[in-house]
Tab-separated table of N, CA and C in Angstrom:
chain	number	residue	atom	x	y	z
S	378	MET	N	0.821	-1.192	0.000
S	378	MET	CA	0.000	0.000	0.000
S	378	MET	C	0.861	1.249	0.000
S	379	GLY	N	0.415	2.264	-0.689
S	379	GLY	CA	1.172	3.493	-0.742
S	379	GLY	C	2.233	3.509	-1.828
S	380	ALA	N	2.548	2.337	-2.375
S	380	ALA	CA	3.554	2.275	-3.437
S	380	ALA	C	2.922	2.717	-4.749
S	381	THR	N	3.715	3.350	-5.579
S	381	THR	CA	3.255	3.802	-6.887
S	381	THR	C	3.875	2.922	-7.950
S	382	VAL	N	3.035	2.425	-8.839
S	382	VAL	CA	3.515	1.633	-9.950
S	382	VAL	C	4.084	2.596	-10.976
S	383	LEU	N	5.267	2.296	-11.505
S	383	LEU	CA	5.875	3.153	-12.504
S	383	LEU	C	5.831	2.487	-13.867
S	384	VAL	N	5.483	3.267	-14.858
S	384	VAL	CA	5.522	2.813	-16.231
S	384	VAL	C	6.629	3.614	-16.893
S	385	GLN	N	7.791	3.033	-17.008
S	385	GLN	CA	8.966	3.701	-17.567
S	385	GLN	C	9.132	5.103	-16.987
S	386	GLY	N	9.059	5.210	-15.679
S	386	GLY	CA	9.327	6.478	-15.017
S	386	GLY	C	8.114	7.363	-14.793
S	387	VAL	N	6.942	6.956	-15.244
S	387	VAL	CA	5.754	7.788	-15.068
S	387	VAL	C	4.835	7.117	-14.066
S	388	GLY	N	4.502	7.819	-13.007
S	388	GLY	CA	3.603	7.271	-11.998
S	388	GLY	C	2.203	7.103	-12.548
S	389	VAL	N	1.671	5.886	-12.474
S	389	VAL	CA	0.324	5.628	-12.953
S	389	VAL	C	-0.676	6.442	-12.142
S	390	ALA	N	-0.408	6.634	-10.857
S	390	ALA	CA	-1.289	7.461	-10.040
S	390	ALA	C	-1.327	8.881	-10.586
S	391	GLY	N	-0.190	9.368	-11.085
S	391	GLY	CA	-0.155	10.698	-11.677
S	391	GLY	C	-1.096	10.813	-12.865
S	392	LEU	N	-1.193	9.742	-13.635
S	392	LEU	CA	-2.113	9.735	-14.770
S	392	LEU	C	-3.549	9.807	-14.292
S	393	SER	N	-3.881	9.084	-13.217
S	393	SER	CA	-5.241	9.133	-12.705
S	393	SER	C	-5.553	10.503	-12.125
S	394	PHE	N	-4.537	11.192	-11.611
S	394	PHE	CA	-4.752	12.552	-11.119
S	394	PHE	C	-5.163	13.462	-12.275
S	395	ILE	N	-4.536	13.294	-13.422
S	395	ILE	CA	-4.881	14.113	-14.587
S	395	ILE	C	-6.322	13.816	-15.012
S	396	GLN	N	-6.737	12.565	-14.904
S	396	GLN	CA	-8.133	12.236	-15.215
S	396	GLN	C	-9.077	12.936	-14.240
S	397	ALA	N	-8.705	13.000	-12.959
S	397	ALA	CA	-9.510	13.712	-11.968
S	397	ALA	C	-9.600	15.190	-12.338
S	398	VAL	N	-8.503	15.756	-12.802
S	398	VAL	CA	-8.496	17.160	-13.224
S	398	VAL	C	-9.521	17.377	-14.332
S	399	LYS	N	-9.552	16.479	-15.281
S	399	LYS	CA	-10.502	16.604	-16.395
S	399	LYS	C	-11.941	16.502	-15.908
S	400	CYS	N	-12.184	15.629	-14.961
S	400	CYS	CA	-13.538	15.493	-14.401
S	400	CYS	C	-13.956	16.774	-13.679
S	401	TYR	N	-13.066	17.310	-12.865
S	401	TYR	CA	-13.394	18.553	-12.164
S	401	TYR	C	-13.505	19.720	-13.138
S	402	GLY	N	-12.766	19.660	-14.222
S	402	GLY	CA	-12.894	20.686	-15.249
S	402	GLY	C	-14.279	20.668	-15.877
S	403	ALA	N	-14.789	19.463	-16.124
S	403	ALA	CA	-16.138	19.338	-16.680
S	403	ALA	C	-17.187	19.899	-15.718
S	404	LYS	N	-16.894	19.811	-14.420
S	404	LYS	CA	-17.803	20.347	-13.401
S	404	LYS	C	-17.543	21.825	-13.108
S	405	LYS	N	-16.533	22.389	-13.770
S	405	LYS	CA	-16.122	23.791	-13.551
S	405	LYS	C	-15.680	24.039	-12.107
S	406	ASP	N	-15.060	23.028	-11.494
S	406	ASP	CA	-14.555	23.139	-10.125
S	406	ASP	C	-13.064	23.489	-10.199
S	407	ILE	N	-12.775	24.781	-10.311
S	407	ILE	CA	-11.424	25.278	-10.529
S	407	ILE	C	-10.490	24.935	-9.371
S	408	LEU	N	-10.962	25.079	-8.153
S	408	LEU	CA	-10.120	24.802	-6.991
S	408	LEU	C	-9.637	23.354	-6.991
S	409	ARG	N	-10.550	22.420	-7.203
S	409	ARG	CA	-10.156	21.010	-7.202
S	409	ARG	C	-9.279	20.667	-8.401
S	410	GLN	N	-9.491	21.333	-9.522
S	410	GLN	CA	-8.601	21.117	-10.663
S	410	GLN	C	-7.167	21.448	-10.273
S	411	GLU	N	-6.993	22.609	-9.668
S	411	GLU	CA	-5.641	23.025	-9.288
S	411	GLU	C	-5.040	22.067	-8.263
S	412	ILE	N	-5.835	21.664	-7.279
S	412	ILE	CA	-5.345	20.734	-6.250
S	412	ILE	C	-4.859	19.441	-6.887
S	413	TRP	N	-5.642	18.876	-7.792
S	413	TRP	CA	-5.265	17.606	-8.421
S	413	TRP	C	-4.076	17.768	-9.365
S	414	LEU	N	-3.955	18.927	-9.983
S	414	LEU	CA	-2.770	19.152	-10.816
S	414	LEU	C	-1.514	19.177	-9.959
S	415	TRP	N	-1.573	19.847	-8.814
S	415	TRP	CA	-0.407	19.852	-7.913
S	415	TRP	C	-0.098	18.437	-7.425
S	416	ARG	N	-1.125	17.643	-7.158
S	416	ARG	CA	-0.895	16.253	-6.729
S	416	ARG	C	-0.201	15.458	-7.832
S	417	ALA	N	-0.627	15.663	-9.067
S	417	ALA	CA	0.006	14.957	-10.191
S	417	ALA	C	1.474	15.368	-10.330
S	418	ILE	N	1.742	16.650	-10.132
S	418	ILE	CA	3.122	17.148	-10.206
S	418	ILE	C	3.976	16.503	-9.123
S	419	GLN	N	3.434	16.389	-7.927
S	419	GLN	CA	4.178	15.799	-6.811
S	419	GLN	C	4.345	14.299	-6.953
S	420	GLU	N	3.432	13.650	-7.651
S	420	GLU	CA	3.479	12.197	-7.806
S	420	GLU	C	4.706	11.757	-8.593
S	421	ASP	N	5.035	12.490	-9.632
S	421	ASP	CA	6.184	12.122	-10.451
S	421	ASP	C	7.041	13.363	-10.642
S	422	THR	N	8.144	13.404	-9.947
S	422	THR	CA	9.000	14.588	-9.946
S	422	THR	C	9.993	14.619	-11.110
S	423	THR	N	9.852	13.693	-12.050
S	423	THR	CA	10.744	13.700	-13.207
S	423	THR	C	10.056	14.224	-14.455
S	424	GLN	N	8.768	14.101	-14.530
S	424	GLN	CA	8.040	14.463	-15.736
S	424	GLN	C	7.585	15.919	-15.734
S	425	ARG	N	7.494	16.490	-16.916
S	425	ARG	CA	7.038	17.870	-17.089
S	425	ARG	C	5.543	17.969	-17.403
S	426	GLU	N	4.947	16.888	-17.823
S	426	GLU	CA	3.603	16.944	-18.383
S	426	GLU	C	2.562	17.544	-17.440
S	427	ALA	N	2.532	17.118	-16.193
S	427	ALA	CA	1.543	17.649	-15.259
S	427	ALA	C	1.785	19.131	-14.973
S	428	ALA	N	3.041	19.530	-14.894
S	428	ALA	CA	3.354	20.944	-14.673
S	428	ALA	C	2.938	21.782	-15.875
S	429	LEU	N	3.097	21.243	-17.070
S	429	LEU	CA	2.641	21.957	-18.259
S	429	LEU	C	1.120	22.056	-18.257
S	430	GLU	N	0.450	20.993	-17.830
S	430	GLU	CA	-1.023	21.037	-17.702
S	430	GLU	C	-1.434	22.140	-16.738
S	431	LEU	N	-0.715	22.263	-15.617
S	431	LEU	CA	-1.015	23.320	-14.648
S	431	LEU	C	-0.760	24.693	-15.266
S	432	ALA	N	0.303	24.820	-16.024
S	432	ALA	CA	0.607	26.091	-16.685
S	432	ALA	C	-0.499	26.468	-17.676
S	433	GLU	N	-0.941	25.517	-18.468
S	433	GLU	CA	-2.025	25.778	-19.424
S	433	GLU	C	-3.305	26.164	-18.677
S	434	PHE	N	-3.567	25.481	-17.571
S	434	PHE	CA	-4.725	25.783	-16.726
S	434	PHE	C	-4.628	27.216	-16.202
S	435	ALA	N	-3.479	27.588	-15.666
S	435	ALA	CA	-3.275	28.941	-15.133
S	435	ALA	C	-3.419	29.983	-16.240
S	436	TYR	N	-2.887	29.680	-17.405
S	436	TYR	CA	-3.000	30.588	-18.546
S	436	TYR	C	-4.467	30.816	-18.901
S	437	SER	N	-5.254	29.758	-18.890
S	437	SER	CA	-6.681	29.885	-19.221
S	437	SER	C	-7.417	30.759	-18.209
S	438	LEU	N	-6.921	30.778	-16.974
S	438	LEU	CA	-7.520	31.599	-15.916
S	438	LEU	C	-6.923	33.012	-15.856
S	439	LYS	N	-5.878	33.236	-16.630
S	439	LYS	CA	-5.117	34.494	-16.579
S	439	LYS	C	-4.544	34.734	-15.180
S	440	ASP	N	-4.165	33.636	-14.530
S	440	ASP	CA	-3.502	33.697	-13.225
S	440	ASP	C	-2.002	33.630	-13.493
S	441	TYR	N	-1.403	34.796	-13.695
S	441	TYR	CA	-0.025	34.852	-14.164
S	441	TYR	C	0.996	34.486	-13.092
S	442	ASN	N	0.674	34.663	-11.840
S	442	ASN	CA	1.577	34.204	-10.784
S	442	ASN	C	1.623	32.681	-10.758
S	443	LEU	N	0.456	32.050	-10.839
S	443	LEU	CA	0.408	30.583	-10.891
S	443	LEU	C	1.071	30.085	-12.169
S	444	LEU	N	0.837	30.761	-13.275
S	444	LEU	CA	1.452	30.385	-14.547
S	444	LEU	C	2.974	30.385	-14.437
S	445	THR	N	3.511	31.444	-13.857
S	445	THR	CA	4.963	31.548	-13.707
S	445	THR	C	5.496	30.422	-12.834
S	446	ARG	N	4.840	30.165	-11.722
S	446	ARG	CA	5.288	29.102	-10.805
S	446	ARG	C	5.216	27.732	-11.479
S	447	ALA	N	4.126	27.462	-12.179
S	447	ALA	CA	3.979	26.170	-12.864
S	447	ALA	C	5.078	25.977	-13.911
S	448	CYS	N	5.392	27.032	-14.630
S	448	CYS	CA	6.459	26.944	-15.638
S	448	CYS	C	7.813	26.732	-14.994
S	449	GLU	N	8.048	27.371	-13.864
S	449	GLU	CA	9.317	27.167	-13.156
S	449	GLU	C	9.461	25.708	-12.726
S	450	VAL	N	8.376	25.120	-12.246
S	450	VAL	CA	8.414	23.701	-11.864
S	450	VAL	C	8.672	22.860	-13.110
S	451	CYS	N	7.941	23.139	-14.160
S	451	CYS	CA	8.088	22.389	-15.414
S	451	CYS	C	9.520	22.449	-15.927
S	452	LEU	N	10.060	23.644	-16.010
S	452	LEU	CA	11.391	23.832	-16.589
S	452	LEU	C	12.516	23.375	-15.669
S	453	SER	N	12.222	23.156	-14.398
S	453	SER	CA	13.247	22.655	-13.473
S	453	SER	C	13.500	21.160	-13.685
S	454	ARG	N	12.627	20.517	-14.401
S	454	ARG	CA	12.768	19.080	-14.679
S	454	ARG	C	13.499	18.920	-16.001
S	455	ASN	N	14.750	18.547	-15.895
S	455	ASN	CA	15.630	18.569	-17.057
S	455	ASN	C	15.952	17.202	-17.641
S	456	GLU	N	15.634	16.146	-16.952
S	456	GLU	CA	15.997	14.817	-17.424
S	456	GLU	C	14.765	14.137	-18.005
S	457	ARG	N	14.724	14.056	-19.312
S	457	ARG	CA	13.561	13.506	-20.003
S	457	ARG	C	13.585	11.984	-19.971
S	458	VAL	N	12.509	11.411	-19.451
S	458	VAL	CA	12.331	9.966	-19.441
S	458	VAL	C	11.587	9.607	-20.720
S	459	MET	N	12.192	8.760	-21.529
S	459	MET	CA	11.546	8.380	-22.782
S	459	MET	C	10.482	7.332	-22.509
S	460	SER	N	9.260	7.711	-22.751
S	460	SER	CA	8.119	6.853	-22.483
S	460	SER	C	7.021	7.189	-23.476
S	461	TYR	N	6.127	6.253	-23.707
S	461	TYR	CA	4.999	6.533	-24.585
S	461	TYR	C	4.068	7.571	-23.963
S	462	LEU	N	4.221	7.845	-22.680
S	462	LEU	CA	3.386	8.824	-21.991
S	462	LEU	C	3.962	10.242	-22.055
S	463	THR	N	5.212	10.357	-22.494
S	463	THR	CA	5.860	11.658	-22.590
S	463	THR	C	5.272	12.428	-23.770
S	464	LYS	N	4.931	13.677	-23.533
S	464	LYS	CA	4.384	14.528	-24.592
S	464	LYS	C	5.479	15.475	-25.074
S	465	ALA	N	5.643	15.520	-26.383
S	465	ALA	CA	6.701	16.338	-26.974
S	465	ALA	C	6.584	17.802	-26.585
S	466	GLU	N	5.353	18.339	-26.508
S	466	GLU	CA	5.201	19.768	-26.211
S	466	GLU	C	5.729	20.144	-24.835
S	467	ALA	N	5.753	19.200	-23.905
S	467	ALA	CA	6.289	19.490	-22.571
S	467	ALA	C	7.798	19.711	-22.613
S	468	TRP	N	8.444	19.226	-23.670
S	468	TRP	CA	9.900	19.327	-23.789
S	468	TRP	C	10.305	20.253	-24.933
S	469	GLY	N	9.320	20.880	-25.549
S	469	GLY	CA	9.590	21.796	-26.647
S	469	GLY	C	9.503	23.247	-26.220
S	470	TYR	N	9.027	24.067	-27.130
S	470	TYR	CA	8.992	25.512	-26.892
S	470	TYR	C	7.877	25.958	-25.950
S	471	ARG	N	6.805	25.176	-25.809
S	471	ARG	CA	5.602	25.641	-25.104
S	471	ARG	C	5.853	26.067	-23.653
S	472	PRO	N	6.599	25.313	-22.845
S	472	PRO	CA	6.834	25.799	-21.477
S	472	PRO	C	7.531	27.165	-21.442
S	473	TRP	N	8.486	27.372	-22.348
S	473	TRP	CA	9.181	28.661	-22.401
S	473	TRP	C	8.246	29.767	-22.872
S	474	ASP	N	7.384	29.455	-23.810
S	474	ASP	CA	6.399	30.402	-24.318
S	474	ASP	C	5.464	30.854	-23.188
S	475	LEU	N	4.927	29.900	-22.455
S	475	LEU	CA	4.033	30.229	-21.344
S	475	LEU	C	4.770	30.959	-20.228
S	476	TYR	N	5.998	30.557	-19.972
S	476	TYR	CA	6.805	31.217	-18.947
S	476	TYR	C	6.996	32.692	-19.313
S	477	CYS	N	7.236	32.952	-20.572
S	477	CYS	CA	7.370	34.321	-21.064
S	477	CYS	C	6.118	35.130	-20.737
S	478	VAL	N	4.957	34.568	-21.005
S	478	VAL	CA	3.692	35.262	-20.745
S	478	VAL	C	3.546	35.570	-19.258
S	479	GLY	N	3.792	34.560	-18.427
S	479	GLY	CA	3.685	34.756	-16.985
S	479	GLY	C	4.634	35.823	-16.470
S	480	LEU	N	5.871	35.770	-16.926
S	480	LEU	CA	6.856	36.755	-16.497
S	480	LEU	C	6.477	38.161	-16.965
S	481	TRP	N	6.031	38.267	-18.197
S	481	TRP	CA	5.672	39.568	-18.752
S	481	TRP	C	4.561	40.224	-17.921
S	482	TYR	N	3.517	39.455	-17.647
S	482	TYR	CA	2.361	40.011	-16.944
S	482	TYR	C	2.570	40.162	-15.438
S	483	THR	N	3.663	39.632	-14.928
S	483	THR	CA	3.990	39.873	-13.517
S	483	THR	C	5.094	40.919	-13.382
S	484	GLY	N	5.410	41.594	-14.485
S	484	GLY	CA	6.339	42.711	-14.441
S	484	GLY	C	7.805	42.382	-14.617
S	485	HIS	N	8.115	41.150	-14.957
S	485	HIS	CA	9.511	40.724	-15.143
S	485	HIS	C	9.824	40.705	-16.635
S	486	ARG	N	9.883	41.868	-17.222
S	486	ARG	CA	9.964	41.984	-18.677
S	486	ARG	C	11.277	41.500	-19.263
S	487	LYS	N	12.388	41.800	-18.616
S	487	LYS	CA	13.682	41.343	-19.131
S	487	LYS	C	13.735	39.813	-19.136
S	488	GLU	N	13.306	39.205	-18.048
S	488	GLU	CA	13.290	37.744	-17.945
S	488	GLU	C	12.304	37.147	-18.944
S	489	ALA	N	11.191	37.855	-19.185
S	489	ALA	CA	10.202	37.386	-20.163
S	489	ALA	C	10.821	37.313	-21.554
S	490	LEU	N	11.572	38.327	-21.906
S	490	LEU	CA	12.232	38.339	-23.214
S	490	LEU	C	13.260	37.214	-23.321
S	491	GLU	N	13.974	36.947	-22.230
S	491	GLU	CA	14.929	35.828	-22.216
S	491	GLU	C	14.204	34.493	-22.416
S	492	ALA	N	13.053	34.324	-21.766
S	492	ALA	CA	12.266	33.095	-21.928
S	492	ALA	C	11.755	32.982	-23.354
S	493	LEU	N	11.339	34.103	-23.924
S	493	LEU	CA	10.869	34.098	-25.307
S	493	LEU	C	11.988	33.680	-26.253
S	494	GLU	N	13.200	34.150	-26.006
S	494	GLU	CA	14.333	33.771	-26.856
S	494	GLU	C	14.561	32.262	-26.803
S	495	LYS	N	14.373	31.665	-25.639
S	495	LYS	CA	14.528	30.199	-25.529
S	495	LYS	C	13.420	29.483	-26.290
S	496	ALA	N	12.207	30.037	-26.241
S	496	ALA	CA	11.100	29.453	-27.016
S	496	ALA	C	11.397	29.544	-28.513
S	497	ILE	N	11.894	30.696	-28.937
S	497	ILE	CA	12.217	30.882	-30.360
S	497	ILE	C	13.337	29.942	-30.794
S	498	ALA	N	14.318	29.717	-29.936
S	498	ALA	CA	15.409	28.789	-30.268
S	498	ALA	C	14.876	27.385	-30.526
S	499	LEU	N	13.809	27.022	-29.835
S	499	LEU	CA	13.216	25.693	-30.007
S	499	LEU	C	12.189	25.640	-31.136
S	500	ASN	N	11.696	26.812	-31.548
S	500	ASN	CA	10.682	26.876	-32.599
S	500	ASN	C	10.913	28.147	-33.430
S	501	PRO	N	12.017	28.171	-34.185
S	501	PRO	CA	12.468	29.407	-34.830
S	501	PRO	C	11.578	29.939	-35.946
S	502	ASN	N	10.666	29.155	-36.465
S	502	ASN	CA	9.827	29.611	-37.575
S	502	ASN	C	8.416	30.002	-37.152
S	503	ASP	N	8.176	30.059	-35.860
S	503	ASP	CA	6.841	30.402	-35.370
S	503	ASP	C	6.628	31.913	-35.485
S	504	GLU	N	5.736	32.305	-36.361
S	504	GLU	CA	5.502	33.727	-36.618
S	504	GLU	C	4.965	34.463	-35.398
S	505	ARG	N	4.147	33.806	-34.597
S	505	ARG	CA	3.604	34.448	-33.399
S	505	ARG	C	4.722	34.779	-32.418
S	506	LEU	N	5.633	33.843	-32.213
S	506	LEU	CA	6.758	34.100	-31.315
S	506	LEU	C	7.623	35.249	-31.829
S	507	LEU	N	7.899	35.242	-33.118
S	507	LEU	CA	8.719	36.302	-33.707
S	507	LEU	C	8.027	37.663	-33.605
S	508	LYS	N	6.724	37.665	-33.808
S	508	LYS	CA	5.952	38.908	-33.670
S	508	LYS	C	5.963	39.379	-32.217
S	509	ASN	N	5.823	38.433	-31.283
S	509	ASN	CA	5.870	38.798	-29.863
S	509	ASN	C	7.217	39.412	-29.491
S	510	ARG	N	8.295	38.874	-30.056
S	510	ARG	CA	9.625	39.432	-29.789
S	510	ARG	C	9.673	40.901	-30.217
S	511	LYS	N	9.163	41.169	-31.385
S	511	LYS	CA	9.157	42.539	-31.898
S	511	LYS	C	8.314	43.455	-30.994
S	512	ILE	N	7.147	43.008	-30.617
S	512	ILE	CA	6.259	43.800	-29.751
S	512	ILE	C	6.904	44.050	-28.391
S	513	MET	N	7.477	43.005	-27.811
S	513	MET	CA	8.092	43.122	-26.495
S	513	MET	C	9.314	44.034	-26.516
S	514	THR	N	10.138	43.867	-27.538
S	514	THR	CA	11.341	44.692	-27.657
S	514	THR	C	10.953	46.163	-27.773
S	515	GLU	N	9.931	46.420	-28.575
S	515	GLU	CA	9.452	47.792	-28.761
S	515	GLU	C	8.897	48.355	-27.458
S	516	ALA	N	8.146	47.546	-26.726
S	516	ALA	CA	7.544	47.992	-25.459
S	516	ALA	C	8.602	48.271	-24.386
S	517	MET	N	9.756	47.627	-24.494
S	517	MET	CA	10.807	47.794	-23.494
S	517	MET	C	11.743	48.968	-23.780
S	518	LYS	N	11.615	49.557	-24.975
S	518	LYS	CA	12.463	50.699	-25.308
S	518	LYS	C	12.111	51.889	-24.412
S	519	PRO	N	13.122	52.610	-23.953
S	519	PRO	CA	12.840	53.804	-23.152
S	519	PRO	C	12.100	54.842	-23.995
S	520	ARG	N	11.204	55.522	-23.361
S	520	ARG	CA	10.411	56.537	-24.090
S	520	ARG	C	10.796	57.915	-23.663
């Protein structure tokens, strides 16, 4: 009891937590969604997927402090476990993109631009990212 079954490094309990999040989402129970997302993050401290889910959730709520924290947790996980449960977007540009948004809206503009540059490095042909760079750079110029 209390042991977690691992499927190539991914806690099966963590997967069931994500299912609980979806159920509470259908019920529009925001508080329980967040609680279950944090539980999923704590269940498997190697994977980024649950933290990215929390970041997307925070973004949808425009809770930029939560968004920033979720991205920091996501990006602190640097060792990718290759599994059929691993989602490419958790290891691509998206966490950096969301981190940029969170940092920008919490007043950390220089750090936001640095995060955006990392997103662009991972997805150099994304027109939205390139446009955001131009907008952000312009907004940061002294007036």
